[in-house]
CSV table of C-alpha atoms in Angstrom, one decimal:
chain,number,residue,atom,x,y,z
A,1,MET,CA,-2.2,-64.1,121.0
A,2,ILE,CA,-3.4,-60.9,119.2
A,3,THR,CA,-4.3,-57.9,121.3
A,4,LYS,CA,-6.5,-54.9,120.3
A,5,CYS,CA,-6.4,-51.2,121.8
A,6,PHE,CA,-7.9,-48.1,120.9
A,7,GLY,CA,-7.3,-44.5,120.5
A,8,LYS,CA,-7.2,-41.2,118.4
A,9,ASP,CA,-4.1,-41.7,116.0
A,10,ILE,CA,-1.6,-38.6,116.4
A,11,THR,CA,0.6,-39.9,113.6
A,12,THR,CA,-1.9,-39.2,110.8
A,13,THR,CA,-2.6,-35.4,112.0
A,14,GLN,CA,-1.4,-33.3,109.0
A,15,ALA,CA,1.5,-31.8,111.0
A,16,GLY,CA,2.0,-28.8,109.0
A,17,PRO,CA,5.1,-26.7,109.8
A,18,ALA,CA,7.5,-26.7,112.5
A,19,THR,CA,5.7,-24.3,114.6
A,20,GLY,CA,2.3,-23.5,115.2
A,21,ARG,CA,-0.3,-25.4,116.9
A,22,GLU,CA,-3.1,-26.0,114.6
A,23,MET,CA,-3.8,-29.6,114.8
A,24,PRO,CA,-7.4,-31.0,113.4
A,25,VAL,CA,-9.2,-33.7,115.5
A,26,PRO,CA,-7.2,-37.3,114.3
A,27,PRO,CA,-9.4,-40.2,113.6
A,28,ALA,CA,-10.2,-42.9,116.3
A,29,ILE,CA,-8.4,-46.2,115.4
A,30,GLU,CA,-8.3,-49.9,116.5
A,31,VAL,CA,-5.0,-51.2,116.3
A,32,ALA,CA,-4.5,-55.3,116.4
A,33,PHE,CA,-0.9,-56.4,117.3
A,34,SER,CA,1.2,-59.3,118.3
A,35,ASP,CA,4.9,-58.7,118.6
A,36,THR,CA,4.5,-56.6,115.7
A,37,ILE,CA,1.3,-54.5,114.4
A,38,LEU,CA,-1.1,-56.6,112.4
A,39,SER,CA,-3.5,-54.1,111.0
A,40,ILE,CA,-5.0,-50.5,111.8
A,41,ALA,CA,-9.0,-50.2,111.2
A,42,PRO,CA,-11.4,-47.4,112.2
A,43,ALA,CA,-12.5,-47.6,115.7
A,44,PRO,CA,-16.0,-49.0,116.5
A,45,GLU,CA,-16.7,-46.1,118.9
A,46,ALA,CA,-15.4,-42.7,120.0
A,47,VAL,CA,-12.3,-42.6,122.2
A,48,ASP,CA,-10.9,-39.8,124.3
A,49,SER,CA,-7.1,-41.3,124.1
A,50,TYR,CA,-4.4,-40.8,121.9
A,51,LEU,CA,-2.3,-43.7,120.2
A,52,ALA,CA,1.1,-43.2,119.2
A,53,PRO,CA,4.3,-45.2,118.6
A,54,GLY,CA,6.4,-45.8,122.1
A,55,TRP,CA,8.9,-43.0,122.4
A,56,ILE,CA,12.4,-43.7,121.8
A,57,ASP,CA,14.9,-41.9,123.9
A,58,ILE,CA,18.6,-42.3,122.1
A,59,GLN,CA,20.6,-40.6,125.0
A,60,VAL,CA,19.7,-41.8,128.7
A,61,ASN,CA,22.7,-41.7,131.1
A,62,GLY,CA,20.4,-42.8,134.4
A,63,PHE,CA,17.2,-42.3,135.4
A,64,ALA,CA,14.9,-42.7,138.7
A,65,ALA,CA,18.0,-42.3,140.7
A,66,VAL,CA,20.0,-45.4,139.1
A,67,ASP,CA,23.4,-44.5,137.6
A,68,TYR,CA,24.0,-46.5,134.1
A,69,ASN,CA,27.7,-45.2,134.4
A,70,ASP,CA,28.5,-47.2,137.4
A,71,PRO,CA,29.7,-50.6,136.6
A,72,ARG,CA,28.4,-51.9,140.0
A,73,THR,CA,24.8,-51.0,139.5
A,74,PRO,CA,23.1,-53.8,140.3
A,75,GLY,CA,20.6,-55.5,137.6
A,76,GLU,CA,17.4,-55.1,140.1
A,77,GLU,CA,18.1,-51.1,140.0
A,78,ILE,CA,18.5,-51.1,136.4
A,79,ALA,CA,15.2,-52.8,136.0
A,80,ARG,CA,13.4,-50.4,138.3
A,81,SER,CA,14.8,-47.6,136.2
A,82,ILE,CA,13.5,-49.5,133.2
A,83,HIS,CA,9.8,-49.7,134.9
A,84,ALA,CA,10.1,-46.1,135.3
A,85,LEU,CA,10.6,-45.1,132.0
A,86,PHE,CA,7.9,-47.4,130.8
A,87,SER,CA,5.6,-45.2,132.9
A,88,THR,CA,6.7,-42.1,130.9
A,89,GLY,CA,6.0,-43.8,127.4
A,90,VAL,CA,9.8,-44.6,126.9
A,91,THR,CA,9.7,-48.1,124.7
A,92,ARG,CA,12.9,-48.2,123.4
A,93,PHE,CA,16.3,-46.2,124.7
A,94,TYR,CA,20.0,-46.0,124.3
A,95,PRO,CA,21.6,-46.4,127.9
A,96,THR,CA,24.3,-43.7,127.3
A,97,VAL,CA,28.1,-44.1,128.8
A,98,ILE,CA,30.0,-41.0,128.9
A,99,THR,CA,34.0,-40.2,129.2
A,100,GLY,CA,35.9,-42.1,131.7
A,101,SER,CA,38.6,-44.3,132.6
A,102,PRO,CA,38.7,-47.0,129.8
A,103,GLU,CA,38.1,-49.7,132.8
A,104,ARG,CA,35.0,-47.7,133.9
A,105,MET,CA,33.6,-47.6,130.5
A,106,GLU,CA,34.0,-51.2,129.5
A,107,GLY,CA,32.9,-51.9,132.9
A,108,ALA,CA,30.0,-49.8,132.5
A,109,LEU,CA,29.1,-51.4,129.0
A,110,ARG,CA,29.6,-54.8,130.1
A,111,ASN,CA,26.9,-54.4,133.3
A,112,LEU,CA,24.6,-52.9,131.0
A,113,ALA,CA,24.8,-55.6,128.0
A,114,ARG,CA,24.3,-58.1,131.1
A,115,ALA,CA,21.2,-56.4,132.1
A,116,ARG,CA,19.8,-56.3,128.6
A,117,GLU,CA,20.3,-60.2,128.3
A,118,SER,CA,19.2,-60.9,131.8
A,119,LEU,CA,16.1,-58.9,132.7
A,120,GLY,CA,12.5,-59.4,131.4
A,121,GLU,CA,12.7,-55.5,131.2
A,122,GLY,CA,15.9,-55.7,129.1
A,123,GLU,CA,14.4,-55.7,125.3
A,124,ALA,CA,13.7,-52.0,125.8
A,125,ILE,CA,17.6,-51.8,125.7
A,126,GLU,CA,18.0,-51.2,122.0
A,127,GLY,CA,21.6,-50.7,122.4
A,128,PHE,CA,24.3,-48.4,123.8
A,129,HIS,CA,25.4,-45.0,123.1
A,130,VAL,CA,28.9,-44.1,123.9
A,131,GLU,CA,29.3,-39.9,124.3
A,132,GLY,CA,33.0,-39.3,124.6
A,133,PRO,CA,35.6,-39.7,125.5
A,134,HIS,CA,37.0,-38.5,121.9
A,135,ILE,CA,35.4,-34.9,122.5
A,136,SER,CA,37.2,-31.6,123.0
A,137,ALA,CA,39.3,-31.0,126.2
A,138,GLU,CA,38.4,-27.5,126.1
A,139,ASP,CA,36.3,-25.9,129.1
A,140,GLY,CA,33.0,-25.2,127.4
A,141,PRO,CA,32.4,-27.9,124.4
A,142,ARG,CA,33.9,-30.3,127.2
A,143,GLY,CA,30.7,-29.8,129.0
A,144,ALA,CA,30.5,-31.7,132.4
A,145,HIS,CA,32.8,-34.6,131.0
A,146,PRO,CA,36.1,-35.2,133.3
A,147,ARG,CA,39.1,-33.8,131.4
A,148,PRO,CA,41.6,-36.2,132.3
A,149,TRP,CA,40.0,-39.1,130.4
A,150,VAL,CA,39.7,-36.9,127.4
A,151,ARG,CA,41.3,-38.6,124.4
A,152,PRO,CA,41.8,-39.2,120.9
A,153,PRO,CA,39.7,-41.7,118.8
A,154,ASP,CA,40.9,-45.3,119.0
A,155,LEU,CA,39.6,-48.1,116.7
A,156,GLU,CA,41.1,-50.7,119.3
A,157,GLU,CA,39.1,-49.0,122.3
A,158,PHE,CA,36.0,-49.3,119.9
A,159,ARG,CA,36.4,-52.9,119.4
A,160,ARG,CA,36.7,-53.1,123.4
A,161,TRP,CA,33.5,-51.4,123.7
A,162,GLN,CA,32.0,-53.8,121.3
A,163,GLU,CA,33.3,-56.8,123.1
A,164,ALA,CA,32.0,-55.4,126.4
A,165,ALA,CA,28.6,-54.5,125.1
A,166,ALA,CA,28.1,-57.8,123.0
A,167,GLY,CA,28.2,-55.7,119.7
A,168,ARG,CA,25.5,-53.5,120.6
A,169,VAL,CA,27.1,-50.0,120.7
A,170,ARG,CA,25.1,-48.3,118.1
A,171,ILE,CA,26.1,-44.5,118.3
A,172,VAL,CA,29.7,-42.6,119.3
A,173,THR,CA,29.6,-39.1,119.9
A,174,LEU,CA,32.8,-37.4,119.0
A,175,ALA,CA,34.6,-34.1,118.2
A,176,PRO,CA,35.6,-34.4,114.3
A,177,GLU,CA,38.6,-32.1,114.9
A,178,TRP,CA,40.7,-34.7,116.2
A,179,VAL,CA,43.6,-36.0,113.7
A,180,GLY,CA,42.3,-39.3,112.3
A,181,ALA,CA,38.4,-38.5,113.2
A,182,PRO,CA,37.3,-38.8,109.6
A,183,ALA,CA,39.0,-42.2,109.3
A,184,TYR,CA,37.6,-43.4,112.4
A,185,ILE,CA,34.3,-42.4,111.3
A,186,GLU,CA,34.6,-44.2,108.1
A,187,LYS,CA,35.3,-47.3,110.1
A,188,ILE,CA,32.4,-47.1,112.7
A,189,THR,CA,30.1,-46.3,110.0
A,190,ALA,CA,30.8,-49.2,108.0
A,191,GLU,CA,29.7,-51.2,110.9
A,192,GLY,CA,26.3,-49.9,111.2
A,193,VAL,CA,27.5,-47.6,114.1
A,194,VAL,CA,25.8,-44.1,113.9
A,195,ALA,CA,28.7,-41.7,114.1
A,196,ALA,CA,27.7,-38.4,116.2
A,197,ILE,CA,29.1,-35.0,116.1
A,198,GLY,CA,29.0,-33.3,119.8
A,199,HIS,CA,31.1,-31.7,122.3
A,200,THR,CA,33.3,-30.0,119.6
A,201,GLN,CA,35.0,-26.8,118.6
A,202,ALA,CA,35.3,-28.0,114.9
A,203,THR,CA,35.9,-25.6,112.0
A,204,GLY,CA,33.4,-25.7,109.4
A,205,ALA,CA,35.9,-27.9,107.1
A,206,GLN,CA,36.5,-30.2,109.8
A,207,ILE,CA,32.5,-30.5,110.2
A,208,ALA,CA,32.3,-31.1,106.2
A,209,ASP,CA,35.0,-33.8,106.5
A,210,ALA,CA,33.3,-35.8,109.1
A,211,VAL,CA,29.9,-35.6,107.4
A,212,SER,CA,31.5,-36.7,104.2
A,213,ALA,CA,33.2,-39.7,106.3
A,214,GLY,CA,29.8,-40.8,107.3
A,215,ALA,CA,28.6,-38.9,110.6
A,216,THR,CA,24.8,-38.3,110.5
A,217,LEU,CA,23.7,-36.6,113.7
A,218,SER,CA,24.5,-34.0,115.7
A,219,THR,CA,24.5,-34.8,119.5
A,220,HIS,CA,22.4,-32.4,121.8
A,221,LEU,CA,23.3,-29.4,119.2
A,222,GLY,CA,23.3,-25.9,121.3
A,223,ASN,CA,24.8,-27.5,124.3
A,224,GLY,CA,28.2,-28.7,125.0
A,225,ALA,CA,29.5,-25.4,123.7
A,226,HIS,CA,31.3,-22.3,124.7
A,227,SER,CA,29.3,-19.9,126.4
A,228,VAL,CA,30.3,-17.1,124.0
A,229,LEU,CA,31.0,-17.6,120.5
A,230,ARG,CA,31.8,-15.8,117.7
A,231,ARG,CA,28.9,-14.6,115.5
A,232,HIS,CA,29.9,-16.6,112.4
A,233,PRO,CA,30.8,-18.9,111.4
A,234,ASN,CA,30.9,-21.1,114.3
A,235,TYR,CA,30.6,-24.8,114.8
A,236,ILE,CA,26.6,-24.4,115.7
A,237,TRP,CA,25.9,-22.5,112.6
A,238,GLU,CA,27.8,-25.0,110.4
A,239,GLN,CA,25.8,-28.1,111.9
A,240,LEU,CA,22.4,-26.2,111.5
A,241,ALA,CA,23.3,-25.7,108.0
A,242,GLU,CA,24.4,-29.0,106.9
A,243,ASP,CA,21.7,-30.8,105.6
A,244,ARG,CA,23.1,-34.3,105.9
A,245,LEU,CA,23.1,-34.1,109.7
A,246,MET,CA,19.9,-34.9,111.8
A,247,ALA,CA,19.9,-33.0,115.0
A,248,ASP,CA,18.9,-33.8,118.5
A,249,PHE,CA,17.9,-31.3,121.0
A,250,ILE,CA,17.4,-31.4,125.1
A,251,VAL,CA,14.1,-29.6,125.3
A,252,ASP,CA,13.5,-29.1,129.0
A,253,GLY,CA,13.5,-25.5,129.1
A,254,ILE,CA,16.7,-25.1,130.7
A,255,HIS,CA,19.4,-26.2,128.2
A,256,LEU,CA,17.9,-24.2,125.3
A,257,ASP,CA,15.7,-21.4,125.2
A,258,ALA,CA,12.6,-20.8,123.1
A,259,SER,CA,14.3,-18.7,120.4
A,260,PHE,CA,17.0,-20.8,119.6
A,261,LEU,CA,15.0,-23.8,119.7
A,262,LYS,CA,12.4,-22.2,117.0
A,263,VAL,CA,15.3,-21.3,114.8
A,264,ALA,CA,17.2,-24.5,115.0
A,265,LEU,CA,14.0,-26.5,114.1
A,266,ARG,CA,13.3,-24.1,111.3
A,267,ALA,CA,17.0,-24.5,110.0
A,268,LYS,CA,16.8,-28.6,110.5
A,269,GLY,CA,13.2,-28.9,109.7
A,270,ILE,CA,11.1,-31.5,111.7
A,271,GLU,CA,12.3,-34.3,109.3
A,272,ARG,CA,15.7,-33.9,110.4
A,273,SER,CA,15.0,-33.2,114.1
A,274,VAL,CA,14.9,-35.6,117.3
A,275,LEU,CA,13.7,-35.1,121.2
A,276,VAL,CA,16.3,-36.5,123.6
A,277,THR,CA,16.3,-36.0,127.4
A,278,ASP,CA,20.2,-36.5,128.1
A,279,ALA,CA,18.8,-37.7,131.5
A,280,VAL,CA,21.0,-38.5,134.3
A,281,THR,CA,20.8,-40.4,137.4
A,282,PRO,CA,18.4,-37.8,139.4
A,283,ALA,CA,16.0,-37.8,136.6
A,284,GLY,CA,12.8,-38.9,137.9
A,285,ALA,CA,14.0,-38.7,141.4
A,286,ALA,CA,14.0,-36.0,144.3
A,287,PRO,CA,16.4,-33.2,144.5
A,288,GLY,CA,19.3,-34.0,145.9
A,289,ARG,CA,23.1,-35.2,145.5
A,290,TYR,CA,23.6,-38.3,143.2
A,291,ARG,CA,26.6,-39.5,141.2
A,292,VAL,CA,26.8,-40.0,137.4
A,293,GLY,CA,30.0,-42.1,136.9
A,294,GLU,CA,32.7,-40.7,138.6
A,295,LEU,CA,31.2,-37.1,138.8
A,296,GLU,CA,29.0,-35.7,141.8
A,297,VAL,CA,25.8,-33.9,140.6
A,298,ASP,CA,23.2,-31.5,142.1
A,299,MET,CA,19.6,-31.9,141.2
A,300,THR,CA,18.0,-28.4,142.3
A,301,PRO,CA,14.4,-27.9,143.5
A,302,ASP,CA,13.8,-26.3,140.1
A,303,GLY,CA,15.1,-29.2,138.0
A,304,ARG,CA,18.6,-28.2,137.0
A,305,VAL,CA,21.2,-31.2,137.3
A,306,VAL,CA,24.7,-29.4,137.8
A,307,LEU,CA,28.2,-30.6,138.9
A,308,ALA,CA,27.9,-30.6,142.3
A,309,GLY,CA,28.6,-27.3,144.2
A,310,GLN,CA,28.7,-25.4,140.8
A,311,ASP,CA,26.4,-24.0,138.2
A,312,ARG,CA,27.8,-26.1,135.1
A,313,LEU,CA,25.1,-28.0,133.6
A,314,ALA,CA,25.7,-32.1,133.6
A,315,GLY,CA,22.6,-33.7,131.9
A,316,SER,CA,19.0,-33.0,132.5
A,317,GLY,CA,16.4,-34.0,134.6
A,318,LEU,CA,13.8,-34.3,131.9
A,319,ARG,CA,11.6,-37.0,131.1
A,320,MET,CA,10.4,-38.0,127.3
A,321,ASP,CA,6.6,-37.2,128.0
A,322,ARG,CA,7.8,-33.5,129.7
A,323,GLY,CA,9.8,-33.2,126.7
A,324,ILE,CA,6.8,-33.5,124.4
A,325,GLU,CA,4.9,-30.9,126.2
A,326,ASN,CA,7.6,-28.6,126.2
A,327,LEU,CA,7.9,-28.5,122.6
A,328,VAL,CA,4.3,-27.7,122.3
A,329,ARG,CA,4.8,-24.9,125.2
A,330,MET,CA,8.0,-23.6,124.3
A,331,VAL,CA,7.6,-23.4,120.5
A,332,GLY,CA,3.8,-23.8,119.8
A,333,MET,CA,4.8,-27.2,117.9
A,334,PRO,CA,1.8,-29.4,116.9
A,335,LEU,CA,1.4,-32.5,119.0
A,336,ALA,CA,2.0,-34.6,116.2
A,337,ASN,CA,5.5,-33.0,115.2
A,338,ALA,CA,6.4,-33.4,118.8
A,339,VAL,CA,5.5,-37.1,118.8
A,340,ARG,CA,7.1,-37.6,115.5
A,341,MET,CA,10.7,-36.1,117.1
A,342,ALA,CA,10.2,-38.6,119.8
A,343,THR,CA,9.4,-41.5,117.6
A,344,THR,CA,10.1,-42.2,113.9
A,345,ASN,CA,12.8,-39.6,113.8
A,346,ALA,CA,14.6,-40.9,117.0
A,347,ALA,CA,14.2,-44.3,115.1
A,348,ARG,CA,15.8,-42.9,112.0
A,349,ALA,CA,18.7,-41.0,113.7
A,350,GLY,CA,19.7,-43.8,116.0
A,351,ASN,CA,19.2,-47.0,113.3
A,352,VAL,CA,16.4,-48.6,115.5
A,353,ALA,CA,15.1,-51.3,113.5
A,354,GLY,CA,11.4,-51.9,113.1
A,355,ARG,CA,10.4,-48.5,114.2
A,356,ALA,CA,10.8,-46.3,111.1
A,357,GLN,CA,7.2,-46.6,109.7
A,358,GLY,CA,5.2,-45.4,113.1
A,359,LEU,CA,1.6,-46.7,113.5
A,360,ALA,CA,1.9,-49.3,110.6
A,361,ALA,CA,1.6,-52.8,110.1
A,362,GLY,CA,4.9,-54.7,110.2
A,363,ASP,CA,6.5,-52.3,112.5
A,364,ARG,CA,6.9,-53.5,116.4
A,365,ALA,CA,4.1,-53.1,118.5
A,366,ASP,CA,5.6,-50.5,120.8
A,367,LEU,CA,2.7,-48.5,121.6
A,368,VAL,CA,1.8,-45.6,123.9
A,369,GLU,CA,-1.7,-44.7,124.9
A,370,PHE,CA,-2.2,-41.3,126.7
A,371,ARG,CA,-4.5,-38.3,127.3
A,372,PHE,CA,-3.5,-35.0,126.1
A,373,ASP,CA,-4.7,-31.6,127.9
A,374,PRO,CA,-4.0,-29.0,125.3
A,375,GLU,CA,-4.3,-26.1,127.8
A,376,GLY,CA,-1.4,-27.6,129.9
A,377,PRO,CA,-0.3,-28.9,127.9
A,378,ARG,CA,0.0,-32.1,129.5
A,379,ILE,CA,0.6,-35.7,128.9
A,380,GLU,CA,-1.0,-38.5,131.1
A,381,VAL,CA,0.5,-42.1,130.2
A,382,LEU,CA,-2.1,-44.4,130.4
A,383,ALA,CA,-0.3,-47.5,129.1
A,384,THR,CA,3.0,-48.8,127.4
A,385,TRP,CA,3.2,-51.8,125.4
A,386,VAL,CA,6.8,-53.1,124.2
A,387,SER,CA,6.6,-55.8,121.2
A,388,GLY,CA,2.8,-56.2,122.0
A,389,ARG,CA,3.5,-56.8,125.7
A,390,ARG,CA,1.8,-54.4,128.0
A,391,VAL,CA,4.8,-53.1,130.5
A,392,PHE,CA,2.7,-50.2,132.0
A,393,ALA,CA,-0.7,-49.4,132.8
A,394,ARG,CA,-2.2,-46.5,134.8
A,395,ASP,CA,-5.3,-46.4,136.9
A,396,ARG,CA,-7.7,-45.0,134.1
A,397,ASP,CA,-9.9,-43.5,137.0
A,398,ALA,CA,-7.2,-41.1,138.4
A,399,VAL,CA,-8.3,-37.6,138.1
A,400,PHE,CA,-6.2,-35.8,135.1
């Protein structure tokens, strides 16, 4: 069946520089699609909503009070969390499993893979991101990951992950200072897995070796780091300066301030920058105490997620639609650039098939229709489609 939807095409707007809000009025279009986009034509009449490719989030540890790191999380709860993600405009995502015991990590991956295959909503699970356990053991770079389970890269363990995940581990974040890290990166990237640098205190030479071995991404750059660093050189500057690395950023106004974000985006350029949430269990839920794997975390009334009873950040409470708004608000970014960071750039960074072109014939019909108020700035998601199937629709008569 062929479906049509209408909206202003934000992806055709001349995006301009990394910052600066100048945005010409985009053209209204009609998109015809089945499971893929079939054609794009001028809309027959004016419209007040926008169309974009659906958001892609390559780092989601949990959402809507659902923990993806618990092997016991019921499938119906995972389904509920995916529906909540659809309401924010997300159409593809990578559930992310963090540092834990081998048994717990494999169990979480197995549980998520089972959900992907059995749930109607499971198609949105594009693959899995394993963040850790091959990270720095030192306070600061380790972040909130539990120290007892930090361990060196191990290809046999990677094989066990892939067996548990039905071969769908697509990103592995590791620290390149481990002995044997370059060889490990060469092996996993040869199998089509993205090797990402994160939670590291590597030297410039170690980062260069990792990139030469095949690493292509920096995970939540600017976070998972010492609170105080020497001015230069340091592992943040080295990654910013490395043009072969894309970088993703948590844009919640908590993890990064506006000045760092502006500089980082100018260094990487929009073409190498990606928006992620690093959302954990309490994201999209009420403030309170939750679990992320074996960790207890608190979400405070102001939206910070911290280790229980501490001030150390432990993921975020961010939604992707709010992250796009924050890019516009914090750095004055044109909406088109912010959408690009949440869609086609994320697809390239995470090797998401059929999503690299954007609103173009032949790409998957993963779409989001939304209203945008530049004065807020504020996004209101109206409808979301995954492979041409509408998975979310809002009451269009509701006050925006």
